[in-house]
CSV table of C-alpha atoms in Angstrom, one decimal:
chain,number,residue,atom,x,y,z
A,1,MET,CA,0.0,0.0,0.0
A,2,LYS,CA,1.3,3.5,-0.9
A,3,PRO,CA,2.0,5.8,2.0
A,4,LEU,CA,-1.1,7.7,3.2
A,5,ARG,CA,-1.3,11.3,1.9
A,6,ILE,CA,-2.7,14.1,4.0
A,7,LEU,CA,-6.4,13.6,4.1
A,8,LEU,CA,-8.4,16.4,5.5
A,9,LEU,CA,-9.3,19.9,4.5
A,10,ALA,CA,-7.8,21.7,7.5
A,11,ALA,CA,-10.1,24.7,7.1
A,12,PHE,CA,-9.4,27.4,9.6
A,13,ALA,CA,-6.9,25.3,11.6
A,14,GLY,CA,-5.0,27.3,14.2
A,15,THR,CA,-1.2,27.3,14.1
A,16,THR,CA,0.0,29.8,16.8
A,17,ALA,CA,2.2,28.1,19.3
A,18,LEU,CA,1.3,27.4,22.9
A,19,GLY,CA,4.4,27.5,25.1
A,20,GLY,CA,5.2,24.4,27.1
A,21,ALA,CA,3.5,21.8,25.0
A,22,ALA,CA,5.7,18.7,25.5
A,23,ALA,CA,6.8,16.6,22.4
A,24,LEU,CA,6.0,12.9,22.7
A,25,ALA,CA,8.6,10.4,21.6
A,26,PRO,CA,8.1,8.6,18.3
A,27,GLY,CA,6.4,5.3,18.8
A,28,GLN,CA,5.3,6.1,22.4
A,29,ALA,CA,2.6,3.6,23.4
A,30,LEU,CA,-0.8,5.4,23.1
A,31,ALA,CA,-2.4,3.3,25.8
A,32,GLN,CA,0.0,4.8,28.3
A,33,THR,CA,-1.3,8.3,27.6
A,34,ALA,CA,-5.0,7.6,27.8
A,35,GLY,CA,-5.6,9.0,31.3
A,36,ARG,CA,-3.5,12.1,31.0
A,37,VAL,CA,-4.9,15.6,30.2
A,38,ALA,CA,-3.0,17.9,27.8
A,39,ALA,CA,-5.4,20.8,27.9
A,40,VAL,CA,-8.8,21.8,29.3
A,41,VAL,CA,-11.0,23.8,27.0
A,42,ASN,CA,-14.1,25.0,28.8
A,43,ASP,CA,-15.9,21.8,29.7
A,44,ASP,CA,-14.0,19.6,27.3
A,45,ILE,CA,-10.5,18.1,27.5
A,46,VAL,CA,-7.7,17.3,25.0
A,47,SER,CA,-5.9,14.2,26.3
A,48,VAL,CA,-2.3,13.4,25.8
A,49,PHE,CA,-3.7,10.4,23.9
A,50,ASP,CA,-5.3,12.8,21.4
A,51,LEU,CA,-2.1,14.8,21.1
A,52,THR,CA,0.0,11.7,20.5
A,53,ALA,CA,-2.4,10.2,18.0
A,54,ARG,CA,-2.5,13.5,16.1
A,55,LEU,CA,1.3,13.8,16.1
A,56,ASP,CA,1.5,10.2,14.8
A,57,MET,CA,-0.9,11.0,12.0
A,58,LEU,CA,0.9,14.2,11.0
A,59,VAL,CA,4.3,12.6,10.9
A,60,LYS,CA,3.1,9.6,8.9
A,61,THR,CA,1.2,11.6,6.3
A,62,SER,CA,3.4,14.6,5.8
A,63,GLN,CA,6.7,13.1,4.8
A,64,LEU,CA,8.4,14.6,7.9
A,65,PRO,CA,11.1,12.8,9.7
A,66,ASP,CA,9.8,10.8,12.6
A,67,ASP,CA,12.2,11.9,15.3
A,68,GLN,CA,12.2,13.7,18.6
A,69,GLN,CA,13.2,17.0,17.1
A,70,THR,CA,10.4,17.0,14.6
A,71,ARG,CA,7.8,16.2,17.2
A,72,GLN,CA,9.1,18.8,19.6
A,73,ARG,CA,8.7,21.3,16.8
A,74,LEU,CA,5.2,20.3,15.9
A,75,ALA,CA,3.7,19.5,19.4
A,76,SER,CA,2.6,23.0,20.3
A,77,GLN,CA,1.1,23.7,16.9
A,78,VAL,CA,-0.8,20.4,17.0
A,79,LEU,CA,-2.1,21.0,20.5
A,80,ARG,CA,-3.3,24.5,19.4
A,81,GLN,CA,-5.1,22.8,16.5
A,82,LEU,CA,-6.8,20.3,18.8
A,83,ILE,CA,-7.8,23.2,21.2
A,84,ASP,CA,-9.4,25.0,18.2
A,85,GLU,CA,-11.3,21.9,17.2
A,86,ARG,CA,-12.9,21.7,20.7
A,87,ILE,CA,-13.8,25.4,20.4
A,88,GLN,CA,-15.3,24.9,17.0
A,89,MET,CA,-17.4,21.9,18.1
A,90,GLN,CA,-18.6,23.8,21.2
A,91,ALA,CA,-19.7,26.7,19.0
A,92,ALA,CA,-21.6,24.3,16.7
A,93,ARG,CA,-23.4,22.7,19.8
A,94,ARG,CA,-24.4,26.2,21.1
A,95,LEU,CA,-26.1,26.8,17.8
A,96,GLY,CA,-27.7,23.4,17.7
A,97,LEU,CA,-25.7,22.4,14.7
A,98,ASP,CA,-25.0,18.7,14.4
A,99,VAL,CA,-22.9,16.6,11.9
A,100,SER,CA,-25.0,13.8,10.7
A,101,ALA,CA,-24.0,10.3,10.0
A,102,ASP,CA,-24.7,10.8,6.3
A,103,GLU,CA,-22.4,13.9,6.2
A,104,MET,CA,-19.6,11.9,7.8
A,105,SER,CA,-20.1,9.0,5.4
A,106,ARG,CA,-19.9,11.3,2.4
A,107,ALA,CA,-16.8,13.1,3.8
A,108,GLU,CA,-15.1,9.8,4.5
A,109,ALA,CA,-16.0,8.5,1.0
A,110,GLU,CA,-14.4,11.6,-0.5
A,111,ILE,CA,-11.2,10.9,1.5
A,112,GLU,CA,-11.2,7.3,0.2
A,113,SER,CA,-11.6,8.4,-3.3
A,114,ARG,CA,-8.9,11.0,-3.1
A,115,ASN,CA,-6.5,8.5,-1.6
A,116,ASN,CA,-7.4,5.7,-4.0
A,117,PHE,CA,-8.8,3.5,-1.2
A,118,GLN,CA,-11.5,1.0,-1.8
A,119,PRO,CA,-15.0,2.3,-0.7
A,120,GLY,CA,-15.6,1.4,2.9
A,121,THR,CA,-11.9,0.8,3.8
A,122,LEU,CA,-10.9,4.1,5.4
A,123,GLN,CA,-10.8,2.7,9.0
A,124,GLN,CA,-8.9,-0.4,7.9
A,125,SER,CA,-6.5,1.7,5.7
A,126,LEU,CA,-5.7,4.1,8.6
A,127,ARG,CA,-5.0,1.2,11.0
A,128,ALA,CA,-2.7,-0.3,8.4
A,129,GLN,CA,-0.7,2.9,8.4
A,130,GLY,CA,-0.5,3.0,12.2
A,131,ILE,CA,-3.0,5.8,12.5
A,132,VAL,CA,-5.7,5.9,15.1
A,133,PRO,CA,-8.9,6.2,13.1
A,134,SER,CA,-10.7,8.5,15.6
A,135,THR,CA,-8.0,11.2,15.2
A,136,VAL,CA,-9.0,11.5,11.5
A,137,THR,CA,-12.8,11.2,12.0
A,138,GLU,CA,-12.9,13.6,14.9
A,139,ARG,CA,-10.9,16.2,13.0
A,140,LEU,CA,-13.2,15.7,10.0
A,141,ARG,CA,-16.3,16.2,12.3
A,142,ALA,CA,-14.8,19.4,13.7
A,143,GLU,CA,-14.2,20.8,10.2
A,144,ILE,CA,-17.7,20.1,9.0
A,145,ALA,CA,-19.2,21.5,12.2
A,146,TRP,CA,-17.1,24.7,11.8
A,147,GLU,CA,-18.1,25.1,8.2
A,148,LYS,CA,-21.7,25.1,9.4
A,149,VAL,CA,-20.9,27.7,12.1
A,150,VAL,CA,-19.2,29.9,9.5
A,151,ALA,CA,-22.1,29.6,7.2
A,152,ARG,CA,-24.6,30.5,10.0
A,153,GLU,CA,-22.7,33.2,11.8
A,154,VAL,CA,-20.3,34.8,9.3
A,155,ARG,CA,-21.4,34.3,5.7
A,156,PRO,CA,-24.7,36.3,6.0
A,157,ARG,CA,-22.7,39.3,6.9
A,158,ILE,CA,-20.7,39.4,3.6
A,159,VAL,CA,-22.2,41.4,0.8
A,160,ILE,CA,-20.3,41.9,-2.5
A,161,GLY,CA,-21.4,45.0,-4.4
A,162,GLU,CA,-21.4,45.3,-8.2
A,163,ASP,CA,-18.9,48.1,-7.9
A,164,GLU,CA,-16.4,45.7,-6.3
A,165,ILE,CA,-16.8,43.2,-9.1
A,166,ASN,CA,-16.4,46.1,-11.6
A,167,ALA,CA,-13.2,47.2,-9.9
A,168,VAL,CA,-11.8,43.7,-10.3
A,169,LEU,CA,-12.6,43.6,-14.0
A,170,ASP,CA,-11.2,47.0,-14.5
A,171,ARG,CA,-8.0,45.9,-12.7
A,172,ILE,CA,-7.7,42.8,-14.9
A,173,ARG,CA,-8.2,44.9,-18.0
A,174,ALA,CA,-5.7,47.5,-16.9
A,175,ASN,CA,-3.1,44.7,-16.4
A,176,ALA,CA,-3.6,43.1,-19.8
A,177,GLY,CA,-0.1,42.1,-21.1
A,178,GLN,CA,1.4,41.9,-17.6
A,179,THR,CA,2.5,38.8,-15.7
A,180,GLU,CA,0.1,37.0,-13.5
A,181,PHE,CA,1.1,34.3,-11.0
A,182,ARG,CA,-0.2,31.0,-9.8
A,183,VAL,CA,0.2,31.4,-6.0
A,184,LEU,CA,0.3,29.0,-3.1
A,185,GLU,CA,0.0,30.4,0.5
A,186,ILE,CA,0.3,29.4,4.1
A,187,VAL,CA,-1.4,31.9,6.4
A,188,LEU,CA,-0.6,32.0,10.1
A,189,SER,CA,-2.9,34.4,11.9
A,190,VAL,CA,-1.7,36.5,14.9
A,191,PRO,CA,-4.6,36.3,17.5
A,192,SER,CA,-3.0,38.9,19.8
A,193,PRO,CA,0.0,41.2,19.9
A,194,ASP,CA,1.7,39.1,22.6
A,195,ARG,CA,1.6,36.1,20.2
A,196,GLU,CA,3.6,38.0,17.5
A,197,ALA,CA,7.0,36.4,18.2
A,198,GLU,CA,5.5,32.9,18.5
A,199,VAL,CA,3.7,33.1,15.2
A,200,ARG,CA,6.8,34.4,13.5
A,201,GLN,CA,8.7,31.6,14.9
A,202,ASN,CA,6.2,29.1,13.7
A,203,ALA,CA,6.4,30.6,10.2
A,204,GLU,CA,10.2,30.2,10.3
A,205,ARG,CA,9.9,26.6,11.3
A,206,LEU,CA,7.5,25.9,8.4
A,207,LEU,CA,10.0,27.5,6.2
A,208,ASP,CA,12.7,25.2,7.5
A,209,GLN,CA,10.5,22.3,6.7
A,210,LEU,CA,9.9,23.6,3.2
A,211,ARG,CA,13.6,23.9,2.6
A,212,ALA,CA,14.1,20.4,3.9
A,213,GLY,CA,11.9,19.1,1.1
A,214,THR,CA,8.4,18.9,2.7
A,215,PRO,CA,5.9,19.7,-0.1
A,216,PHE,CA,4.3,23.2,0.2
A,217,THR,CA,0.8,21.7,-0.3
A,218,VAL,CA,1.2,19.3,2.5
A,219,LEU,CA,2.1,22.0,5.1
A,220,ALA,CA,-0.6,24.3,3.7
A,221,ARG,CA,-3.3,21.6,4.3
A,222,GLU,CA,-2.1,20.9,7.8
A,223,PHE,CA,-1.1,24.3,9.2
A,224,SER,CA,-2.6,27.2,7.2
A,225,ASP,CA,-5.2,29.3,8.8
A,226,GLY,CA,-6.5,30.5,5.5
A,227,VAL,CA,-9.6,29.2,3.7
A,228,THR,CA,-7.3,28.2,0.9
A,229,ALA,CA,-6.1,25.4,3.1
A,230,GLN,CA,-9.0,23.4,1.7
A,231,GLN,CA,-7.2,23.6,-1.7
A,232,SER,CA,-3.8,22.9,-0.3
A,233,GLY,CA,-3.0,26.6,-0.2
A,234,ASP,CA,-3.8,27.2,-3.8
A,235,VAL,CA,-4.9,30.8,-4.3
A,236,GLY,CA,-5.1,30.5,-8.1
A,237,TRP,CA,-3.9,33.0,-10.7
A,238,VAL,CA,-3.5,36.5,-9.4
A,239,LEU,CA,-2.5,39.8,-10.9
A,240,PRO,CA,-0.5,42.6,-9.3
A,241,GLY,CA,-2.8,44.5,-7.0
A,242,GLN,CA,-5.1,41.5,-6.1
A,243,LEU,CA,-3.1,40.6,-3.0
A,244,SER,CA,-1.6,42.7,-0.2
A,245,PRO,CA,1.2,45.2,-1.1
A,246,GLU,CA,3.6,43.2,1.0
A,247,ILE,CA,3.0,40.0,-1.1
A,248,ASP,CA,2.9,42.0,-4.4
A,249,ALA,CA,6.5,43.3,-3.5
A,250,PHE,CA,7.6,39.6,-3.3
A,251,LEU,CA,5.9,38.6,-6.5
A,252,ALA,CA,7.3,41.5,-8.5
A,253,ASN,CA,10.7,39.8,-8.8
A,254,ALA,CA,9.6,36.2,-8.3
A,255,ARG,CA,10.0,33.2,-10.7
A,256,PRO,CA,8.2,29.9,-10.7
A,257,GLY,CA,9.5,27.7,-7.9
A,258,ALA,CA,10.3,30.7,-5.6
A,259,VAL,CA,9.2,30.6,-1.9
A,260,SER,CA,9.1,33.7,0.2
A,261,GLY,CA,10.3,34.1,3.7
A,262,PRO,CA,7.6,35.1,6.4
A,263,ILE,CA,5.7,38.1,5.1
A,264,ARG,CA,3.8,40.2,7.6
A,265,THR,CA,0.4,41.5,6.5
A,266,PRO,CA,-2.6,42.7,8.5
A,267,GLU,CA,-3.9,39.1,8.3
A,268,GLY,CA,-0.9,37.6,9.9
A,269,TYR,CA,2.3,35.9,8.6
A,270,HIS,CA,2.3,34.4,5.0
A,271,LEU,CA,4.6,32.0,3.3
A,272,VAL,CA,4.1,32.4,-0.4
A,273,ALA,CA,5.1,30.1,-3.3
A,274,VAL,CA,5.0,30.8,-7.0
A,275,ALA,CA,3.8,27.7,-8.8
A,276,ASP,CA,3.7,29.2,-12.3
A,277,SER,CA,3.5,32.4,-14.2
A,278,ARG,CA,2.1,33.6,-17.5
A,279,LYS,CA,1.2,36.7,-19.4
A,280,VAL,CA,-2.3,38.1,-19.2
A,281,THR,CA,-4.0,37.8,-22.6
A,282,GLY,CA,-6.0,40.7,-23.7
A,283,GLY,CA,-6.4,43.9,-25.7
A,284,ASP,CA,-7.5,47.4,-25.3
A,285,ALA,CA,-10.8,47.7,-23.4
A,286,SER,CA,-11.6,50.9,-25.2
A,287,GLN,CA,-11.8,49.0,-28.5
A,288,ILE,CA,-14.6,46.7,-27.3
A,289,GLN,CA,-17.6,46.9,-29.6
A,290,VAL,CA,-21.1,46.8,-28.2
A,291,ALA,CA,-24.5,46.7,-29.9
A,292,LEU,CA,-26.8,48.8,-27.6
A,293,LYS,CA,-30.4,49.5,-27.0
A,294,GLN,CA,-31.7,52.3,-24.7
A,295,ILE,CA,-34.8,53.4,-22.9
A,296,ALA,CA,-34.5,57.2,-22.6
A,297,MET,CA,-37.0,59.4,-20.9
A,298,PRO,CA,-36.8,63.3,-21.0
A,299,VAL,CA,-36.4,64.9,-17.6
A,300,PRO,CA,-36.6,68.6,-16.5
A,301,GLU,CA,-33.6,70.1,-14.7
A,302,ASP,CA,-34.8,68.8,-11.3
A,303,ALA,CA,-32.9,66.3,-9.3
A,304,ALA,CA,-35.9,64.9,-7.5
A,305,ALA,CA,-37.7,64.4,-10.9
A,306,ALA,CA,-34.7,62.7,-12.3
A,307,ARG,CA,-34.5,60.3,-9.3
A,308,ALA,CA,-38.2,59.5,-9.7
A,309,ILE,CA,-37.8,58.7,-13.4
A,310,GLY,CA,-34.7,56.6,-12.6
A,311,ASP,CA,-36.7,54.6,-10.1
A,312,ARG,CA,-39.4,54.0,-12.7
A,313,LEU,CA,-36.8,52.8,-15.2
A,314,LEU,CA,-35.3,50.5,-12.6
A,315,ALA,CA,-38.6,48.9,-11.8
A,316,ALA,CA,-39.6,48.5,-15.5
A,317,THR,CA,-36.3,46.8,-16.4
A,318,ALA,CA,-35.9,44.7,-13.3
A,319,ASP,CA,-36.8,41.5,-15.2
A,320,LEU,CA,-35.6,42.6,-18.6
A,321,ASN,CA,-33.3,40.0,-20.1
A,322,SER,CA,-33.8,40.3,-23.9
A,323,CYS,CA,-33.1,43.2,-26.3
A,324,ASP,CA,-36.3,42.1,-28.1
A,325,ALA,CA,-38.4,43.5,-25.2
A,326,VAL,CA,-36.8,46.9,-25.1
A,327,GLU,CA,-39.2,48.6,-27.6
A,328,GLY,CA,-42.3,47.3,-25.8
A,329,ILE,CA,-41.1,48.7,-22.4
A,330,ALA,CA,-40.1,52.0,-24.0
A,331,SER,CA,-43.6,52.3,-25.5
A,332,GLU,CA,-45.4,51.5,-22.2
A,333,LEU,CA,-43.3,54.2,-20.4
A,334,GLY,CA,-43.8,56.8,-23.2
A,335,ALA,CA,-40.0,56.9,-23.6
A,336,ASP,CA,-38.1,58.0,-26.7
A,337,PRO,CA,-39.1,55.7,-29.5
A,338,GLN,CA,-35.5,55.6,-30.8
A,339,THR,CA,-34.2,52.6,-28.8
A,340,ASP,CA,-31.6,51.1,-31.2
A,341,LEU,CA,-28.2,52.8,-30.9
A,342,GLY,CA,-26.5,50.3,-33.2
A,343,THR,CA,-22.9,49.0,-32.7
A,344,LEU,CA,-20.6,51.4,-31.1
A,345,THR,CA,-17.0,51.3,-29.9
A,346,VAL,CA,-16.7,51.7,-26.1
A,347,GLY,CA,-13.8,54.2,-26.4
A,348,ASP,CA,-16.1,56.4,-28.5
A,349,LEU,CA,-18.8,56.7,-25.9
A,350,ALA,CA,-19.2,59.6,-23.5
A,351,PRO,CA,-17.5,58.9,-20.1
A,352,ALA,CA,-20.7,58.2,-18.2
A,353,LEU,CA,-22.0,55.9,-20.9
A,354,ARG,CA,-18.6,54.2,-21.3
A,355,GLN,CA,-18.4,53.5,-17.5
A,356,ALA,CA,-22.0,52.1,-17.5
A,357,VAL,CA,-21.5,49.6,-20.3
A,358,ILE,CA,-17.8,48.5,-20.1
A,359,ASN,CA,-18.5,45.8,-17.6
A,360,LEU,CA,-21.9,44.7,-18.8
A,361,GLY,CA,-22.4,41.3,-20.4
A,362,VAL,CA,-24.8,40.5,-23.2
A,363,GLY,CA,-28.4,40.8,-22.0
A,364,GLU,CA,-27.5,43.0,-19.0
A,365,VAL,CA,-29.0,46.5,-18.3
A,366,SER,CA,-27.1,49.4,-16.9
A,367,PRO,CA,-28.3,51.5,-13.9
A,368,PRO,CA,-30.1,54.8,-14.8
A,369,ILE,CA,-27.8,57.4,-16.3
A,370,THR,CA,-28.7,61.1,-16.1
A,371,GLY,CA,-27.4,63.6,-18.7
A,372,GLY,CA,-28.2,65.4,-21.8
A,373,GLY,CA,-31.7,66.2,-20.7
A,374,ALA,CA,-32.7,62.6,-20.2
A,375,VAL,CA,-32.5,59.6,-17.9
A,376,ARG,CA,-31.7,56.4,-19.7
A,377,VAL,CA,-30.8,52.8,-19.2
A,378,LEU,CA,-28.6,50.9,-21.7
A,379,MET,CA,-28.8,47.2,-22.6
A,380,VAL,CA,-26.0,45.3,-24.3
A,381,CYS,CA,-27.3,43.1,-27.1
A,382,GLU,CA,-23.9,42.0,-28.6
A,383,ARG,CA,-20.3,42.4,-27.5
A,384,SER,CA,-17.1,41.7,-29.3
A,385,GLY,CA,-13.4,42.4,-29.1
A,386,ASP,CA,-13.2,41.9,-25.4
A,387,ILE,CA,-10.2,40.7,-23.5
A,388,THR,CA,-10.0,37.0,-23.6
A,389,GLY,CA,-10.1,34.8,-20.5
A,390,LEU,CA,-11.9,37.2,-18.3
A,391,PRO,CA,-13.6,35.5,-15.3
A,392,ASP,CA,-17.4,35.9,-15.2
A,393,ARG,CA,-19.0,38.1,-12.6
A,394,ASP,CA,-20.2,35.1,-10.5
A,395,ALA,CA,-16.6,33.7,-10.4
A,396,ILE,CA,-15.3,37.1,-9.3
A,397,ARG,CA,-18.0,37.3,-6.6
A,398,ASP,CA,-17.3,33.9,-5.3
A,399,ALA,CA,-13.5,34.7,-5.1
A,400,LEU,CA,-14.2,38.0,-3.2
A,401,ILE,CA,-16.6,36.1,-0.8
A,402,ARG,CA,-13.9,33.5,-0.1
A,403,GLN,CA,-11.3,36.2,0.6
A,404,ARG,CA,-13.6,38.0,3.0
A,405,LEU,CA,-14.9,34.8,4.5
A,406,ASP,CA,-11.3,33.8,5.4
A,407,THR,CA,-10.6,36.9,7.4
A,408,MET,CA,-14.0,37.1,9.1
A,409,ALA,CA,-14.0,33.4,10.0
A,410,GLN,CA,-10.6,33.7,11.6
A,411,ARG,CA,-11.7,36.8,13.5
A,412,HIS,CA,-14.8,34.9,14.8
A,413,LEU,CA,-12.5,32.0,15.9
A,414,HIS,CA,-10.2,34.4,17.6
A,415,ASP,CA,-13.1,35.9,19.5
A,416,LEU,CA,-14.2,32.4,20.6
A,417,ARG,CA,-10.7,31.7,21.8
A,418,ARG,CA,-10.5,34.9,23.9
A,419,GLN,CA,-13.8,33.9,25.5
A,420,ALA,CA,-12.8,30.4,26.3
A,421,PHE,CA,-11.2,29.0,29.4
A,422,ILE,CA,-8.1,27.2,28.2
A,423,ASP,CA,-5.7,25.4,30.7
A,424,VAL,CA,-2.7,23.9,29.0
A,425,ARG,CA,-1.2,21.1,31.2
A,426,VAL,CA,1.7,19.7,29.2
């Protein structure tokens, strides 16, 4: 049987060191640790058995050397992760969120598939590798529970505006012809100022492991606080300006295969690797051609009247999804009968009109535009000559949500840590 690869998603796993956590010797008998307490977390405990079993799993699945030095280096980080899992499970219980047997079965089946195990053999495969099955299943249960907590408590607070999506599209167009990078990351959050040195030291230790040959993706899955831990640290393709200025400074001179030292950002410490690079395909956004139709209504020089007409146009076009329907709506509203503007080059439009349509897809309607004695909305019927390879708006929205969810979920976990009673006993 091939060596077991890292299995779990490791979403939002904590990595800040807790001083004083003792390393347990390789091969230490788990039975001897069963009655000892490593930490108390509110009304729950983390046993030395739990800590030893998790260390065993990590060493066996991460290609790290199984020696006293490695375990000493990892013990405090692993204990912190176990403490966080207790806090996450407690948060789920307070909200009445359970992890069902079906959810566990589906998650275990995914692990089996990813590791080329026969269906239904996860427990057997773990034991064959010398891994206590419960250390895998309990971690998986905590991750599923925490995802539910985040979905309930954090996700509803995230709203991505159309202007934010437009800003991303504008930035991509502005960077046409520049180099973009396929980035991997490990994020180590700093929960409080007094933990700064410890987190920095953890980042340096992970960097030492990378230099010793441990795959970046393995360490990202196990130790990253970022939501990209679910994708082995894979951020995807990024352009200058999409990440923090500190990371941009590293990327400016980076080549594929480069790995940064610890980079401090407001989110914490980052280790960044460049998996690949490429030139952004594209052209001049001003040369995009659009076939437009409009609904235009005359308006007196009165701001309140313009707003009222704009509201009417918004209501009338709320469900508009076809250029064929524009004439009918214009007629119903008593608008200008001239609705077909023909095919125009974006760069030739007046600034307000250009800004309104440059990011519209085919079949999309602009917000009301006031000027020239009228309030109008524009609809794109055809579009050509655009930059190739642009992500669609839903993909950009999803990416922005993931970025914001990462930060806010970590903040929520930090708040729960601060409120918790934590007594480390090893």
